[in-house]
Short mmCIF file of C-alpha atoms and ligand atoms in Angstrom, two decimals:
data_model
loop_
_atom_site.label_atom_id
_atom_site.label_comp_id
_atom_site.label_asym_id
_atom_site.label_seq_id
_atom_site.Cartn_x
_atom_site.Cartn_y
_atom_site.Cartn_z
CA UNK A 1 0.00 0.00 0.00
CA UNK A 2 1.44 3.35 -1.04
CA UNK A 3 0.68 5.79 1.78
CA UNK A 4 1.49 9.29 3.00
CA UNK A 5 3.50 8.21 6.03
CA UNK A 6 6.79 9.58 4.74
CA UNK A 7 5.50 12.73 3.05
CA UNK A 8 7.72 15.73 3.86
CA UNK A 9 6.50 19.30 3.36
CA UNK A 10 8.72 21.17 0.89
CA UNK A 11 7.06 24.50 0.07
CA UNK A 12 3.81 26.36 -0.52
CA UNK A 13 2.95 28.23 -3.75
CA UNK A 14 0.19 30.04 -1.85
CA UNK A 15 -3.51 30.37 -2.61
CA UNK A 16 -4.31 28.76 -5.97
CA UNK A 17 -7.50 28.52 -8.07
CA UNK A 18 -8.32 25.51 -10.31
CA UNK A 19 -5.74 25.77 -13.12
CA UNK A 20 -8.22 25.28 -15.96
CA UNK A 21 -11.17 27.14 -14.47
CA UNK A 22 -11.34 30.02 -16.94
CA UNK A 23 -14.32 32.02 -15.83
CA UNK A 24 -16.79 34.85 -16.57
CA UNK A 25 -16.79 38.03 -14.50
CA UNK A 26 -20.04 37.15 -12.71
CA UNK A 27 -18.39 33.98 -11.32
CA UNK A 28 -15.41 35.79 -9.72
CA UNK A 29 -17.02 35.90 -6.27
CA UNK A 30 -17.71 32.11 -6.27
CA UNK A 31 -14.20 31.11 -7.33
CA UNK A 32 -12.67 28.13 -5.48
CA UNK A 33 -9.15 28.39 -3.99
CA UNK A 34 -6.90 25.92 -2.13
CA UNK A 35 -3.37 26.20 -0.80
CA UNK A 36 -0.92 24.63 -3.24
CA UNK A 37 1.56 22.89 -0.93
CA UNK A 38 4.10 20.47 -2.35
CA UNK A 39 6.10 17.78 -0.64
CA UNK A 40 8.41 14.86 -1.24
CA UNK A 41 7.79 11.30 -0.10
CA UNK A 42 11.16 9.88 0.98
CA UNK A 43 10.06 6.23 0.84
CA UNK A 44 9.03 6.43 -2.84
CA UNK A 45 11.24 9.37 -3.95
CA UNK A 46 7.93 10.89 -5.01
CA UNK A 47 7.39 14.60 -5.69
CA UNK A 48 3.73 15.41 -4.97
CA UNK A 49 1.03 17.90 -4.09
CA UNK A 50 0.12 17.63 -0.43
CA UNK A 51 -3.31 19.18 -1.00
CA UNK A 52 -5.35 19.10 -4.17
CA UNK A 53 -8.96 19.44 -5.33
CA UNK A 54 -11.04 16.30 -5.96
CA UNK A 55 -10.64 14.88 -9.53
CA UNK A 56 -14.37 15.46 -10.21
CA UNK A 57 -13.79 19.20 -9.82
CA UNK A 58 -11.51 19.14 -12.86
CA UNK A 59 -12.57 16.18 -14.96
CA UNK A 60 -16.25 16.62 -15.69
CA UNK A 61 -18.47 17.83 -18.55
CA UNK A 62 -16.48 21.06 -18.93
CA UNK A 63 -12.87 19.92 -19.36
CA UNK A 64 -11.36 22.54 -21.71
CA UNK A 65 -8.33 20.66 -23.10
CA UNK A 66 -8.33 18.79 -26.43
CA UNK A 67 -5.34 16.69 -27.49
CA UNK A 68 -6.04 17.64 -31.11
CA UNK A 69 -5.47 21.35 -30.36
CA UNK A 70 -1.76 20.88 -31.13
CA UNK A 71 -0.61 19.54 -34.52
CA UNK A 72 2.74 18.71 -32.96
CA UNK A 73 1.03 16.50 -30.35
CA UNK A 74 -1.10 14.74 -33.00
CA UNK A 75 2.17 13.83 -34.77
CA UNK A 76 3.72 12.79 -31.45
CA UNK A 77 0.81 10.43 -30.72
CA UNK A 78 1.05 8.95 -34.20
CA UNK A 79 4.71 8.15 -33.36
CA UNK A 80 3.75 6.79 -29.93
CA UNK A 81 1.18 4.50 -31.63
CA UNK A 82 3.85 3.27 -34.08
CA UNK A 83 6.26 2.67 -31.16
CA UNK A 84 3.73 0.40 -29.41
CA UNK A 85 2.67 -1.33 -32.60
CA UNK A 86 6.22 -2.09 -33.75
CA UNK A 87 7.77 -3.09 -30.41
CA UNK A 88 5.07 -4.77 -28.40
CA UNK A 89 2.13 -5.99 -30.54
CA UNK A 90 2.08 -9.24 -32.48
CA UNK A 91 -1.47 -9.22 -33.81
CA UNK A 92 -4.20 -6.65 -34.40
CA UNK A 93 -6.49 -8.69 -32.16
CA UNK A 94 -4.50 -8.12 -28.98
CA UNK A 95 -6.50 -5.99 -26.57
CA UNK A 96 -5.47 -2.42 -25.84
CA UNK A 97 -6.69 0.08 -23.26
CA UNK A 98 -5.99 3.81 -23.13
CA UNK A 99 -6.41 5.62 -19.81
CA UNK A 100 -7.54 9.24 -20.35
CA UNK A 101 -8.01 9.00 -24.11
CA UNK A 102 -9.43 12.55 -24.29
CA UNK A 103 -10.79 13.20 -27.84
CA UNK A 104 -9.52 9.82 -29.09
CA UNK A 105 -6.57 11.24 -31.07
CA UNK A 106 -4.19 8.36 -30.30
CA UNK A 107 -6.68 5.50 -29.90
CA UNK A 108 -7.97 6.28 -33.39
CA UNK A 109 -4.61 5.30 -34.94
CA UNK A 110 -5.02 1.63 -33.90
CA UNK A 111 -6.25 -0.56 -36.74
CA UNK A 112 -8.70 -2.85 -34.99
CA UNK A 113 -11.14 -0.58 -33.14
CA UNK A 114 -13.05 -3.49 -31.60
CA UNK A 115 -9.98 -4.61 -29.62
CA UNK A 116 -9.45 -1.13 -28.17
CA UNK A 117 -11.06 0.55 -25.17
CA UNK A 118 -10.67 4.10 -23.87
CA UNK A 119 -11.49 5.48 -20.42
CA UNK A 120 -12.34 9.17 -20.34
CA UNK A 121 -14.22 10.78 -17.39
CA UNK A 122 -14.48 14.26 -18.97
CA UNK A 123 -17.72 13.61 -20.79
CA UNK A 124 -17.49 16.56 -23.19
CA UNK A 125 -14.22 15.26 -24.66
CA UNK A 126 -15.32 11.60 -24.37
CA UNK A 127 -18.24 12.46 -26.71
CA UNK A 128 -15.78 13.62 -29.38
CA UNK A 129 -13.93 10.29 -29.11
CA UNK A 130 -17.24 8.37 -29.33
CA UNK A 131 -18.07 10.19 -32.56
CA UNK A 132 -14.94 8.56 -34.06
CA UNK A 133 -16.62 5.18 -33.47
CA UNK A 134 -14.23 4.35 -30.65
CA UNK A 135 -15.20 2.11 -27.76
CA UNK A 136 -15.25 4.52 -24.77
CA UNK A 137 -16.21 4.19 -21.11
CA UNK A 138 -16.89 7.83 -20.15
CA UNK A 139 -15.73 7.31 -16.57
CA UNK A 140 -12.62 7.24 -14.36
CA UNK A 141 -10.35 4.26 -15.07
CA UNK A 142 -11.27 1.14 -13.09
CA UNK A 143 -11.56 -2.61 -13.71
CA UNK A 144 -14.93 -2.63 -12.03
CA UNK A 145 -17.37 -1.84 -14.88
CA UNK A 146 -19.48 -4.51 -16.64
CA UNK A 147 -18.62 -2.87 -20.02
CA UNK A 148 -14.92 -3.65 -19.41
CA UNK A 149 -15.39 -7.32 -18.54
CA UNK A 150 -13.97 -8.82 -21.74
CA UNK A 151 -10.69 -6.92 -21.16
CA UNK A 152 -10.04 -8.49 -17.71
CA UNK A 153 -6.89 -10.68 -17.61
CA UNK A 154 -6.70 -10.42 -21.37
CA UNK A 155 -5.22 -7.01 -22.18
CA UNK A 156 -1.77 -6.84 -23.81
CA UNK A 157 -1.20 -3.10 -23.57
CA UNK A 158 -2.52 -0.43 -21.26
CA UNK A 159 -1.14 2.96 -22.22
CA UNK A 160 -1.55 6.57 -21.12
CA UNK A 161 -0.02 9.98 -21.73
CA UNK A 162 -0.13 12.88 -19.31
CA UNK A 163 -2.80 11.16 -17.24
CA UNK A 164 -1.20 9.02 -14.54
CA UNK A 165 0.13 12.07 -12.70
CA UNK A 166 -3.54 13.21 -12.50
CA UNK A 167 -4.64 10.15 -10.53
CA UNK A 168 -4.27 10.66 -6.76
CA UNK A 169 -5.07 7.06 -5.76
CA UNK A 170 -2.10 5.09 -7.12
CA UNK A 171 -3.13 1.97 -5.18
CA UNK A 172 -6.50 1.61 -6.98
CA UNK A 173 -4.84 2.49 -10.28
CA UNK A 174 -2.29 -0.33 -10.03
CA UNK A 175 -4.88 -2.83 -8.76
CA UNK A 176 -6.96 -2.13 -11.90
CA UNK A 177 -3.91 -2.44 -14.14
CA UNK A 178 -3.14 -5.79 -12.52
CA UNK A 179 -6.72 -7.01 -13.14
CA UNK A 180 -6.67 -6.07 -16.83
CA UNK A 181 -3.21 -7.14 -17.99
CA UNK A 182 -2.51 -10.67 -19.16
CA UNK A 183 0.68 -12.47 -18.10
CA UNK A 184 2.86 -10.77 -20.72
CA UNK A 185 0.85 -7.55 -20.56
CA UNK A 186 2.57 -4.16 -20.43
CA UNK A 187 1.69 -0.80 -18.99
CA UNK A 188 3.29 2.00 -21.05
CA UNK A 189 2.88 5.62 -20.04
CA UNK A 190 4.59 8.99 -20.37
CA UNK A 191 4.42 11.95 -18.01
CA UNK A 192 6.22 15.25 -17.34
CA UNK A 193 9.61 14.32 -15.89
CA UNK A 194 10.95 15.52 -12.53
CA UNK A 195 14.52 15.72 -13.90
CA UNK A 196 13.41 18.14 -16.65
CA UNK A 197 11.36 20.24 -14.24
CA UNK A 198 14.32 20.66 -11.90
CA UNK A 199 16.76 21.37 -14.77
CA UNK A 200 14.59 24.03 -16.38
CA UNK A 201 13.12 25.30 -13.12
CA UNK A 202 9.75 24.89 -14.83
CA UNK A 203 7.84 24.92 -11.55
CA UNK A 204 4.68 25.73 -13.54
CA UNK A 205 4.43 21.96 -14.23
CA UNK A 206 2.97 21.92 -10.74
CA UNK A 207 -0.79 22.54 -10.64
CA UNK A 208 -3.91 20.81 -9.35
CA UNK A 209 -4.11 18.23 -12.15
CA UNK A 210 -0.48 17.20 -11.68
CA UNK A 211 -0.71 15.52 -8.30
CA UNK A 212 2.67 13.86 -8.93
CA UNK A 213 5.81 14.70 -10.89
CA UNK A 214 7.34 11.28 -11.52
CA UNK A 215 10.90 10.09 -11.95
CA UNK A 216 12.50 6.73 -12.68
CA UNK A 217 13.36 6.33 -8.99
CA UNK A 218 9.74 6.88 -7.93
CA UNK A 219 8.09 4.76 -10.63
CA UNK A 220 10.43 1.84 -9.97
CA UNK A 221 9.67 1.87 -6.22
CA UNK A 222 5.90 2.38 -6.59
CA UNK A 223 5.40 -0.49 -9.04
CA UNK A 224 7.78 -2.83 -7.18
CA UNK A 225 5.32 -2.64 -4.27
CA UNK A 226 2.76 -4.40 -6.54
CA UNK A 227 5.17 -6.92 -8.10
CA UNK A 228 5.78 -5.08 -11.33
CA UNK A 229 9.17 -4.25 -12.90
CA UNK A 230 10.16 -1.06 -14.65
CA UNK A 231 11.66 -2.66 -17.74
CA UNK A 232 12.49 0.28 -20.00
CA UNK A 233 12.45 4.08 -20.14
CA UNK A 234 12.56 6.55 -23.06
CA UNK A 235 13.07 10.31 -22.54
CA UNK A 236 10.66 12.49 -24.54
CA UNK A 237 10.85 16.16 -25.51
CA UNK A 238 7.10 16.75 -25.13
CA UNK A 239 5.66 19.02 -22.43
CA UNK A 240 9.04 20.52 -21.67
CA UNK A 241 10.61 17.12 -20.96
CA UNK A 242 8.77 13.88 -20.26
CA UNK A 243 9.71 10.27 -19.59
CA UNK A 244 8.05 7.20 -21.12
CA UNK A 245 7.97 4.19 -18.76
CA UNK A 246 7.40 0.54 -19.73
CA UNK A 247 6.18 -1.72 -16.91
CA UNK A 248 5.83 -5.51 -16.99
CA UNK A 249 4.98 -8.20 -14.46
CA UNK A 250 7.91 -9.11 -12.18
CA UNK A 251 10.37 -11.45 -13.90
CA UNK A 252 8.46 -11.62 -17.22
CA UNK A 253 10.86 -9.38 -19.14
CA UNK A 254 14.53 -8.49 -19.05
CA UNK A 255 15.27 -5.07 -17.63
CA UNK A 256 16.85 -2.88 -20.31
CA UNK A 257 20.10 -0.98 -19.66
CA UNK A 258 18.37 2.38 -20.11
CA UNK A 259 16.71 1.98 -16.70
CA UNK A 260 19.97 1.80 -14.80
CA UNK A 261 21.58 4.48 -16.98
CA UNK A 262 18.90 7.11 -16.29
CA UNK A 263 18.37 6.03 -12.70
CA UNK A 264 22.05 6.52 -11.86
CA UNK A 265 21.84 9.99 -13.42
CA UNK A 266 18.97 10.81 -11.02
CA UNK A 267 21.07 9.65 -8.08
CA UNK A 268 24.03 11.75 -9.27
CA UNK A 269 21.77 14.78 -9.76
CA UNK A 270 20.35 14.25 -6.29
CA UNK A 271 16.71 14.27 -7.38
CA UNK A 272 15.77 11.05 -5.60
CA UNK A 273 15.71 12.55 -2.10
CA UNK A 274 14.25 15.42 -0.09
CA UNK A 275 17.53 17.30 0.42
CA UNK A 276 17.98 17.49 -3.33
CA UNK A 277 14.65 19.32 -3.56
CA UNK A 278 15.72 22.17 -1.27
CA UNK A 279 17.70 23.73 -4.09
CA UNK A 280 14.61 23.64 -6.32
CA UNK A 281 12.69 25.50 -3.60
CA UNK A 282 15.31 28.28 -3.61
CA UNK A 283 15.23 28.43 -7.42
CA UNK A 284 11.45 28.94 -7.41
CA UNK A 285 11.60 31.93 -5.13
CA UNK A 286 14.48 33.58 -7.00
CA UNK A 287 12.70 33.00 -10.34
CA UNK A 288 9.62 34.74 -8.90
CA UNK A 289 11.64 37.82 -7.79
CA UNK A 290 13.41 38.03 -11.13
CA UNK A 291 10.23 37.74 -13.23
CA UNK A 292 8.41 40.42 -11.28
CA UNK A 293 11.38 42.77 -11.47
CA UNK A 294 11.74 42.27 -15.23
CA UNK A 295 8.03 42.79 -15.93
CA UNK A 296 7.96 45.92 -13.76
CA UNK A 297 11.00 47.31 -15.58
CA UNK A 298 9.31 46.71 -18.98
CA UNK A 299 6.26 48.57 -17.67
CA UNK A 300 8.31 51.49 -16.31
CA UNK A 301 9.91 51.79 -19.75
CA UNK A 302 6.46 52.19 -21.29
CA UNK A 303 6.28 48.74 -22.92
CA UNK A 304 2.97 46.91 -23.47
CA UNK A 305 2.96 43.29 -22.27
CA UNK A 306 0.53 40.51 -23.27
CA UNK A 307 0.50 36.78 -22.67
CA UNK A 308 0.37 34.00 -25.32
CA UNK A 309 -1.48 30.69 -24.65
CA UNK A 310 -3.70 30.53 -21.59
CA UNK A 311 -2.16 27.29 -20.33
CA UNK A 312 -2.90 25.50 -17.07
CA UNK A 313 0.76 26.16 -16.26
CA UNK A 314 0.17 29.92 -16.51
CA UNK A 315 -2.23 29.71 -13.56
CA UNK A 316 0.67 28.64 -11.31
CA UNK A 317 3.02 31.38 -12.55
CA UNK A 318 0.46 34.19 -12.45
CA UNK A 319 -0.92 33.36 -9.00
CA UNK A 320 2.43 32.48 -7.38
CA UNK A 321 4.04 35.69 -8.72
CA UNK A 322 0.85 37.74 -8.21
CA UNK A 323 0.86 39.00 -11.81
CA UNK A 324 -2.44 40.57 -12.90
CA UNK A 325 -3.70 43.15 -15.40
CA UNK A 326 -1.34 45.69 -13.81
CA UNK A 327 1.43 43.92 -15.75
CA UNK A 328 -0.20 41.76 -18.47
CA UNK A 329 -3.13 43.28 -20.35
CA UNK A 330 -4.52 40.07 -21.92
CA UNK A 331 -3.62 36.52 -22.98
CA UNK A 332 -4.12 35.30 -26.57
CA UNK A 333 -5.30 31.70 -27.03
CA UNK A 334 -6.77 29.33 -29.61
CA UNK A 335 -9.31 27.53 -27.39
CA UNK A 336 -12.89 28.68 -28.16
CA UNK A 337 -14.01 27.79 -24.65
CA UNK A 338 -11.41 30.07 -23.00
CA UNK A 339 -11.81 33.10 -25.31
CA UNK A 340 -13.95 35.88 -23.78
CA UNK A 341 -13.37 34.56 -20.26
CA UNK A 342 -10.79 35.51 -17.62
CA UNK A 343 -7.77 33.64 -16.27
CA UNK A 344 -8.25 31.75 -12.97
CA UNK A 345 -7.37 33.77 -9.88
CA UNK A 346 -5.68 36.81 -11.48
CA UNK A 347 -8.56 37.51 -13.92
CA UNK A 348 -6.60 38.52 -16.99
CA UNK A 349 -8.89 38.65 -20.09
CA UNK A 350 -8.43 35.85 -22.67
CA UNK A 351 -8.57 36.97 -26.31
CA UNK A 352 -8.75 35.12 -29.62
CA UNK A 353 -5.23 34.54 -31.01
CA UNK A 354 -6.52 35.80 -34.37
CA UNK A 355 -6.57 39.30 -32.84
CA UNK A 356 -2.89 39.07 -31.85
CA UNK A 357 -1.64 40.66 -35.07
CA UNK A 358 -4.17 43.54 -34.99
CA UNK A 359 -1.79 45.54 -32.85
CA UNK A 360 1.28 43.69 -31.56
CA UNK A 361 2.33 44.36 -27.95
CA UNK A 362 6.04 45.08 -27.30
CA UNK A 363 6.62 42.06 -25.06
CA UNK A 364 4.81 38.71 -25.00
CA UNK A 365 4.98 36.30 -22.09
CA UNK A 366 4.97 32.85 -23.73
CA UNK A 367 3.11 30.63 -21.27
CA UNK A 368 3.16 27.62 -23.65
CA UNK A 369 6.98 27.61 -23.70
CA UNK A 370 6.76 23.85 -24.34
CA UNK A 371 5.07 24.57 -27.72
CA UNK A 372 7.54 27.28 -28.71
CA UNK A 373 8.54 25.82 -32.12
CA UNK A 374 4.92 25.60 -33.26
CA UNK A 375 4.07 29.07 -31.94
CA UNK A 376 7.23 30.86 -33.12
CA UNK A 377 6.74 29.57 -36.64
CA UNK A 378 3.08 30.62 -36.63
CA UNK A 379 3.85 34.08 -35.27
CA UNK A 380 7.03 35.00 -37.23
CA UNK A 381 5.68 38.48 -37.94
CA UNK A 382 5.70 39.41 -34.27
CA UNK A 383 9.51 39.27 -34.18
CA UNK A 384 9.76 40.91 -37.63
CA UNK A 385 7.79 43.81 -36.18
CA UNK A 386 10.28 44.26 -33.35
CA UNK A 387 8.45 42.18 -30.71
CA UNK A 388 10.15 40.21 -27.93
CA UNK A 389 9.14 36.83 -26.46
CA UNK A 390 9.61 36.41 -22.72
CA UNK A 391 9.33 33.56 -20.19
CA UNK A 392 10.61 32.37 -16.81
CA UNK A 393 11.92 29.24 -18.62
CA UNK A 394 14.78 29.62 -21.10
CA UNK A 395 13.23 29.86 -24.60
N1 SAH B 401 -3.64 11.76 -23.19
C1 SAH B 401 -4.09 13.05 -23.67
C2 SAH B 401 -4.97 13.78 -22.64
C3 SAH B 401 -4.22 14.30 -21.44
S1 SAH B 401 -5.24 15.33 -20.42
C4 SAH B 401 -2.94 13.92 -24.09
O1 SAH B 401 -1.82 13.74 -23.62
O2 SAH B 401 -3.18 14.86 -24.84
C5 SAH B 401 -5.68 14.18 -19.17
C6 SAH B 401 -6.93 13.41 -19.54
O3 SAH B 401 -7.07 12.36 -18.56
C7 SAH B 401 -8.20 14.23 -19.47
O4 SAH B 401 -8.92 14.06 -20.65
C8 SAH B 401 -8.90 13.70 -18.23
O5 SAH B 401 -10.30 13.76 -18.32
C9 SAH B 401 -8.41 12.26 -18.14
N2 SAH B 401 -8.39 11.66 -16.80
C10 SAH B 401 -8.14 12.25 -15.62
N3 SAH B 401 -8.22 11.36 -14.59
C11 SAH B 401 -8.51 10.16 -15.16
C12 SAH B 401 -8.74 8.85 -14.64
N4 SAH B 401 -8.67 8.60 -13.33
N5 SAH B 401 -9.04 7.87 -15.51
C13 SAH B 401 -9.12 8.10 -16.85
N6 SAH B 401 -8.91 9.32 -17.40
C14 SAH B 401 -8.61 10.34 -16.56
P1 TMP B 402 -2.06 23.35 -21.57
O1 TMP B 402 -0.58 23.60 -21.49
O2 TMP B 402 -2.79 23.55 -20.30
O3 TMP B 402 -2.36 22.06 -22.26
O4 TMP B 402 -2.67 24.47 -22.52
C1 TMP B 402 -2.22 24.74 -23.80
C2 TMP B 402 -2.92 26.04 -24.24
O5 TMP B 402 -2.13 26.67 -25.23
C3 TMP B 402 -4.31 25.83 -24.83
O6 TMP B 402 -5.23 26.72 -24.23
C4 TMP B 402 -4.14 26.20 -26.30
C5 TMP B 402 -2.97 27.13 -26.27
N1 TMP B 402 -2.21 27.19 -27.52
C6 TMP B 402 -2.29 28.31 -28.31
O7 TMP B 402 -2.99 29.27 -27.97
N2 TMP B 402 -1.59 28.33 -29.49
C7 TMP B 402 -0.83 27.27 -29.89
O8 TMP B 402 -0.23 27.33 -30.97
C8 TMP B 402 -0.74 26.12 -29.03
C9 TMP B 402 0.11 24.93 -29.43
C10 TMP B 402 -1.44 26.11 -27.85
#
């Protein structure tokens, strides 16, 4: 049983709203806040939120994120599909489950739809996946649904991307995985990586949905508790640095050299223990001071500043650094559901990205720094017109 016994408090990012709760002005007074405290569990080398909202508060009929909103990510999931197909599948009839399939972007690449099943509790996005004729259970992942019966003990691959760190109850998660997988079954998932977060000081990876920021050290220990082996790992460039983990039943597969290679790097970099995290804590507070000072200097020099991409990550930066409309006049974004609303907590107006080139600001805070290639190539004219991109992460 993975428990909280050895959780150590690391730091607080202060009062935080729900990261994706973009809202109208008449809902400001009802806005929900919690204290975003983070800690480190010494027993599992696990970086985690110590307090977080209930999953139902975020994953419901109004979840605003669509996988298909980024062309780069569609391509990435096509490659992820090919990776699974080439390395781990022997027949199109082997059963496959995706946890958190969102709008069905990746599940739709698999050839035999009848052997695939997606779990997706955010019903608005689950409906989009269902329209693609995919087999979807519009609920939180669990083995305990009659609709999932034929997948029990008979699933070859369970996969997920950017979902497992959203699931607070790791015990129930692994019990369900155990019930679904057959003897040679594999659980393959990729998540934002602790090593990348520490390296880049991208503390904005921390928000309500990301209950955990995993590492090789933590995943190995967590799954060992349930008789699973971490058999391979593959670093990914997505979401500012992620890690793909491959898990098999204990003793069923050889453990690839990559596991030891990257694990020893974590030990050398001191990211597998609480003391190693104290430096990260210092970096967060100096990044905050620096960002505020730079934005205030731009303002004093008469520059206009806007934001680009109303990401969930921006909620952490804006609220932690207390940046509001005094510094950033608006944020441009592509998501229809966010446009015309205000950012959570700091209430910066969200505008349609199509209006960005009407009158360029002098400085633009790039909140989607992890999508910089896609955005820089789309917005070349901003630089040509003398504009300057800005971020707390090196871009
Ligand atoms: N895999 C996609 C979506 C990531 S967003 C991608 O990388 O683009 C996370 C998704 O996981 C959301 O659609 C959310 O509704 C879903 N989710 C959250 N908790 C879940 C759970 N316990 N079981 C299944 N899906 C979950
Ligand atoms: P996320 O980091 O919380 O997933 O949010 C990504 C946000 O970035 C989403 O609201 C869409 C926005 N976005 C743009 O506005 N333009 C872009 O080119 C890309 C890739 C994302």
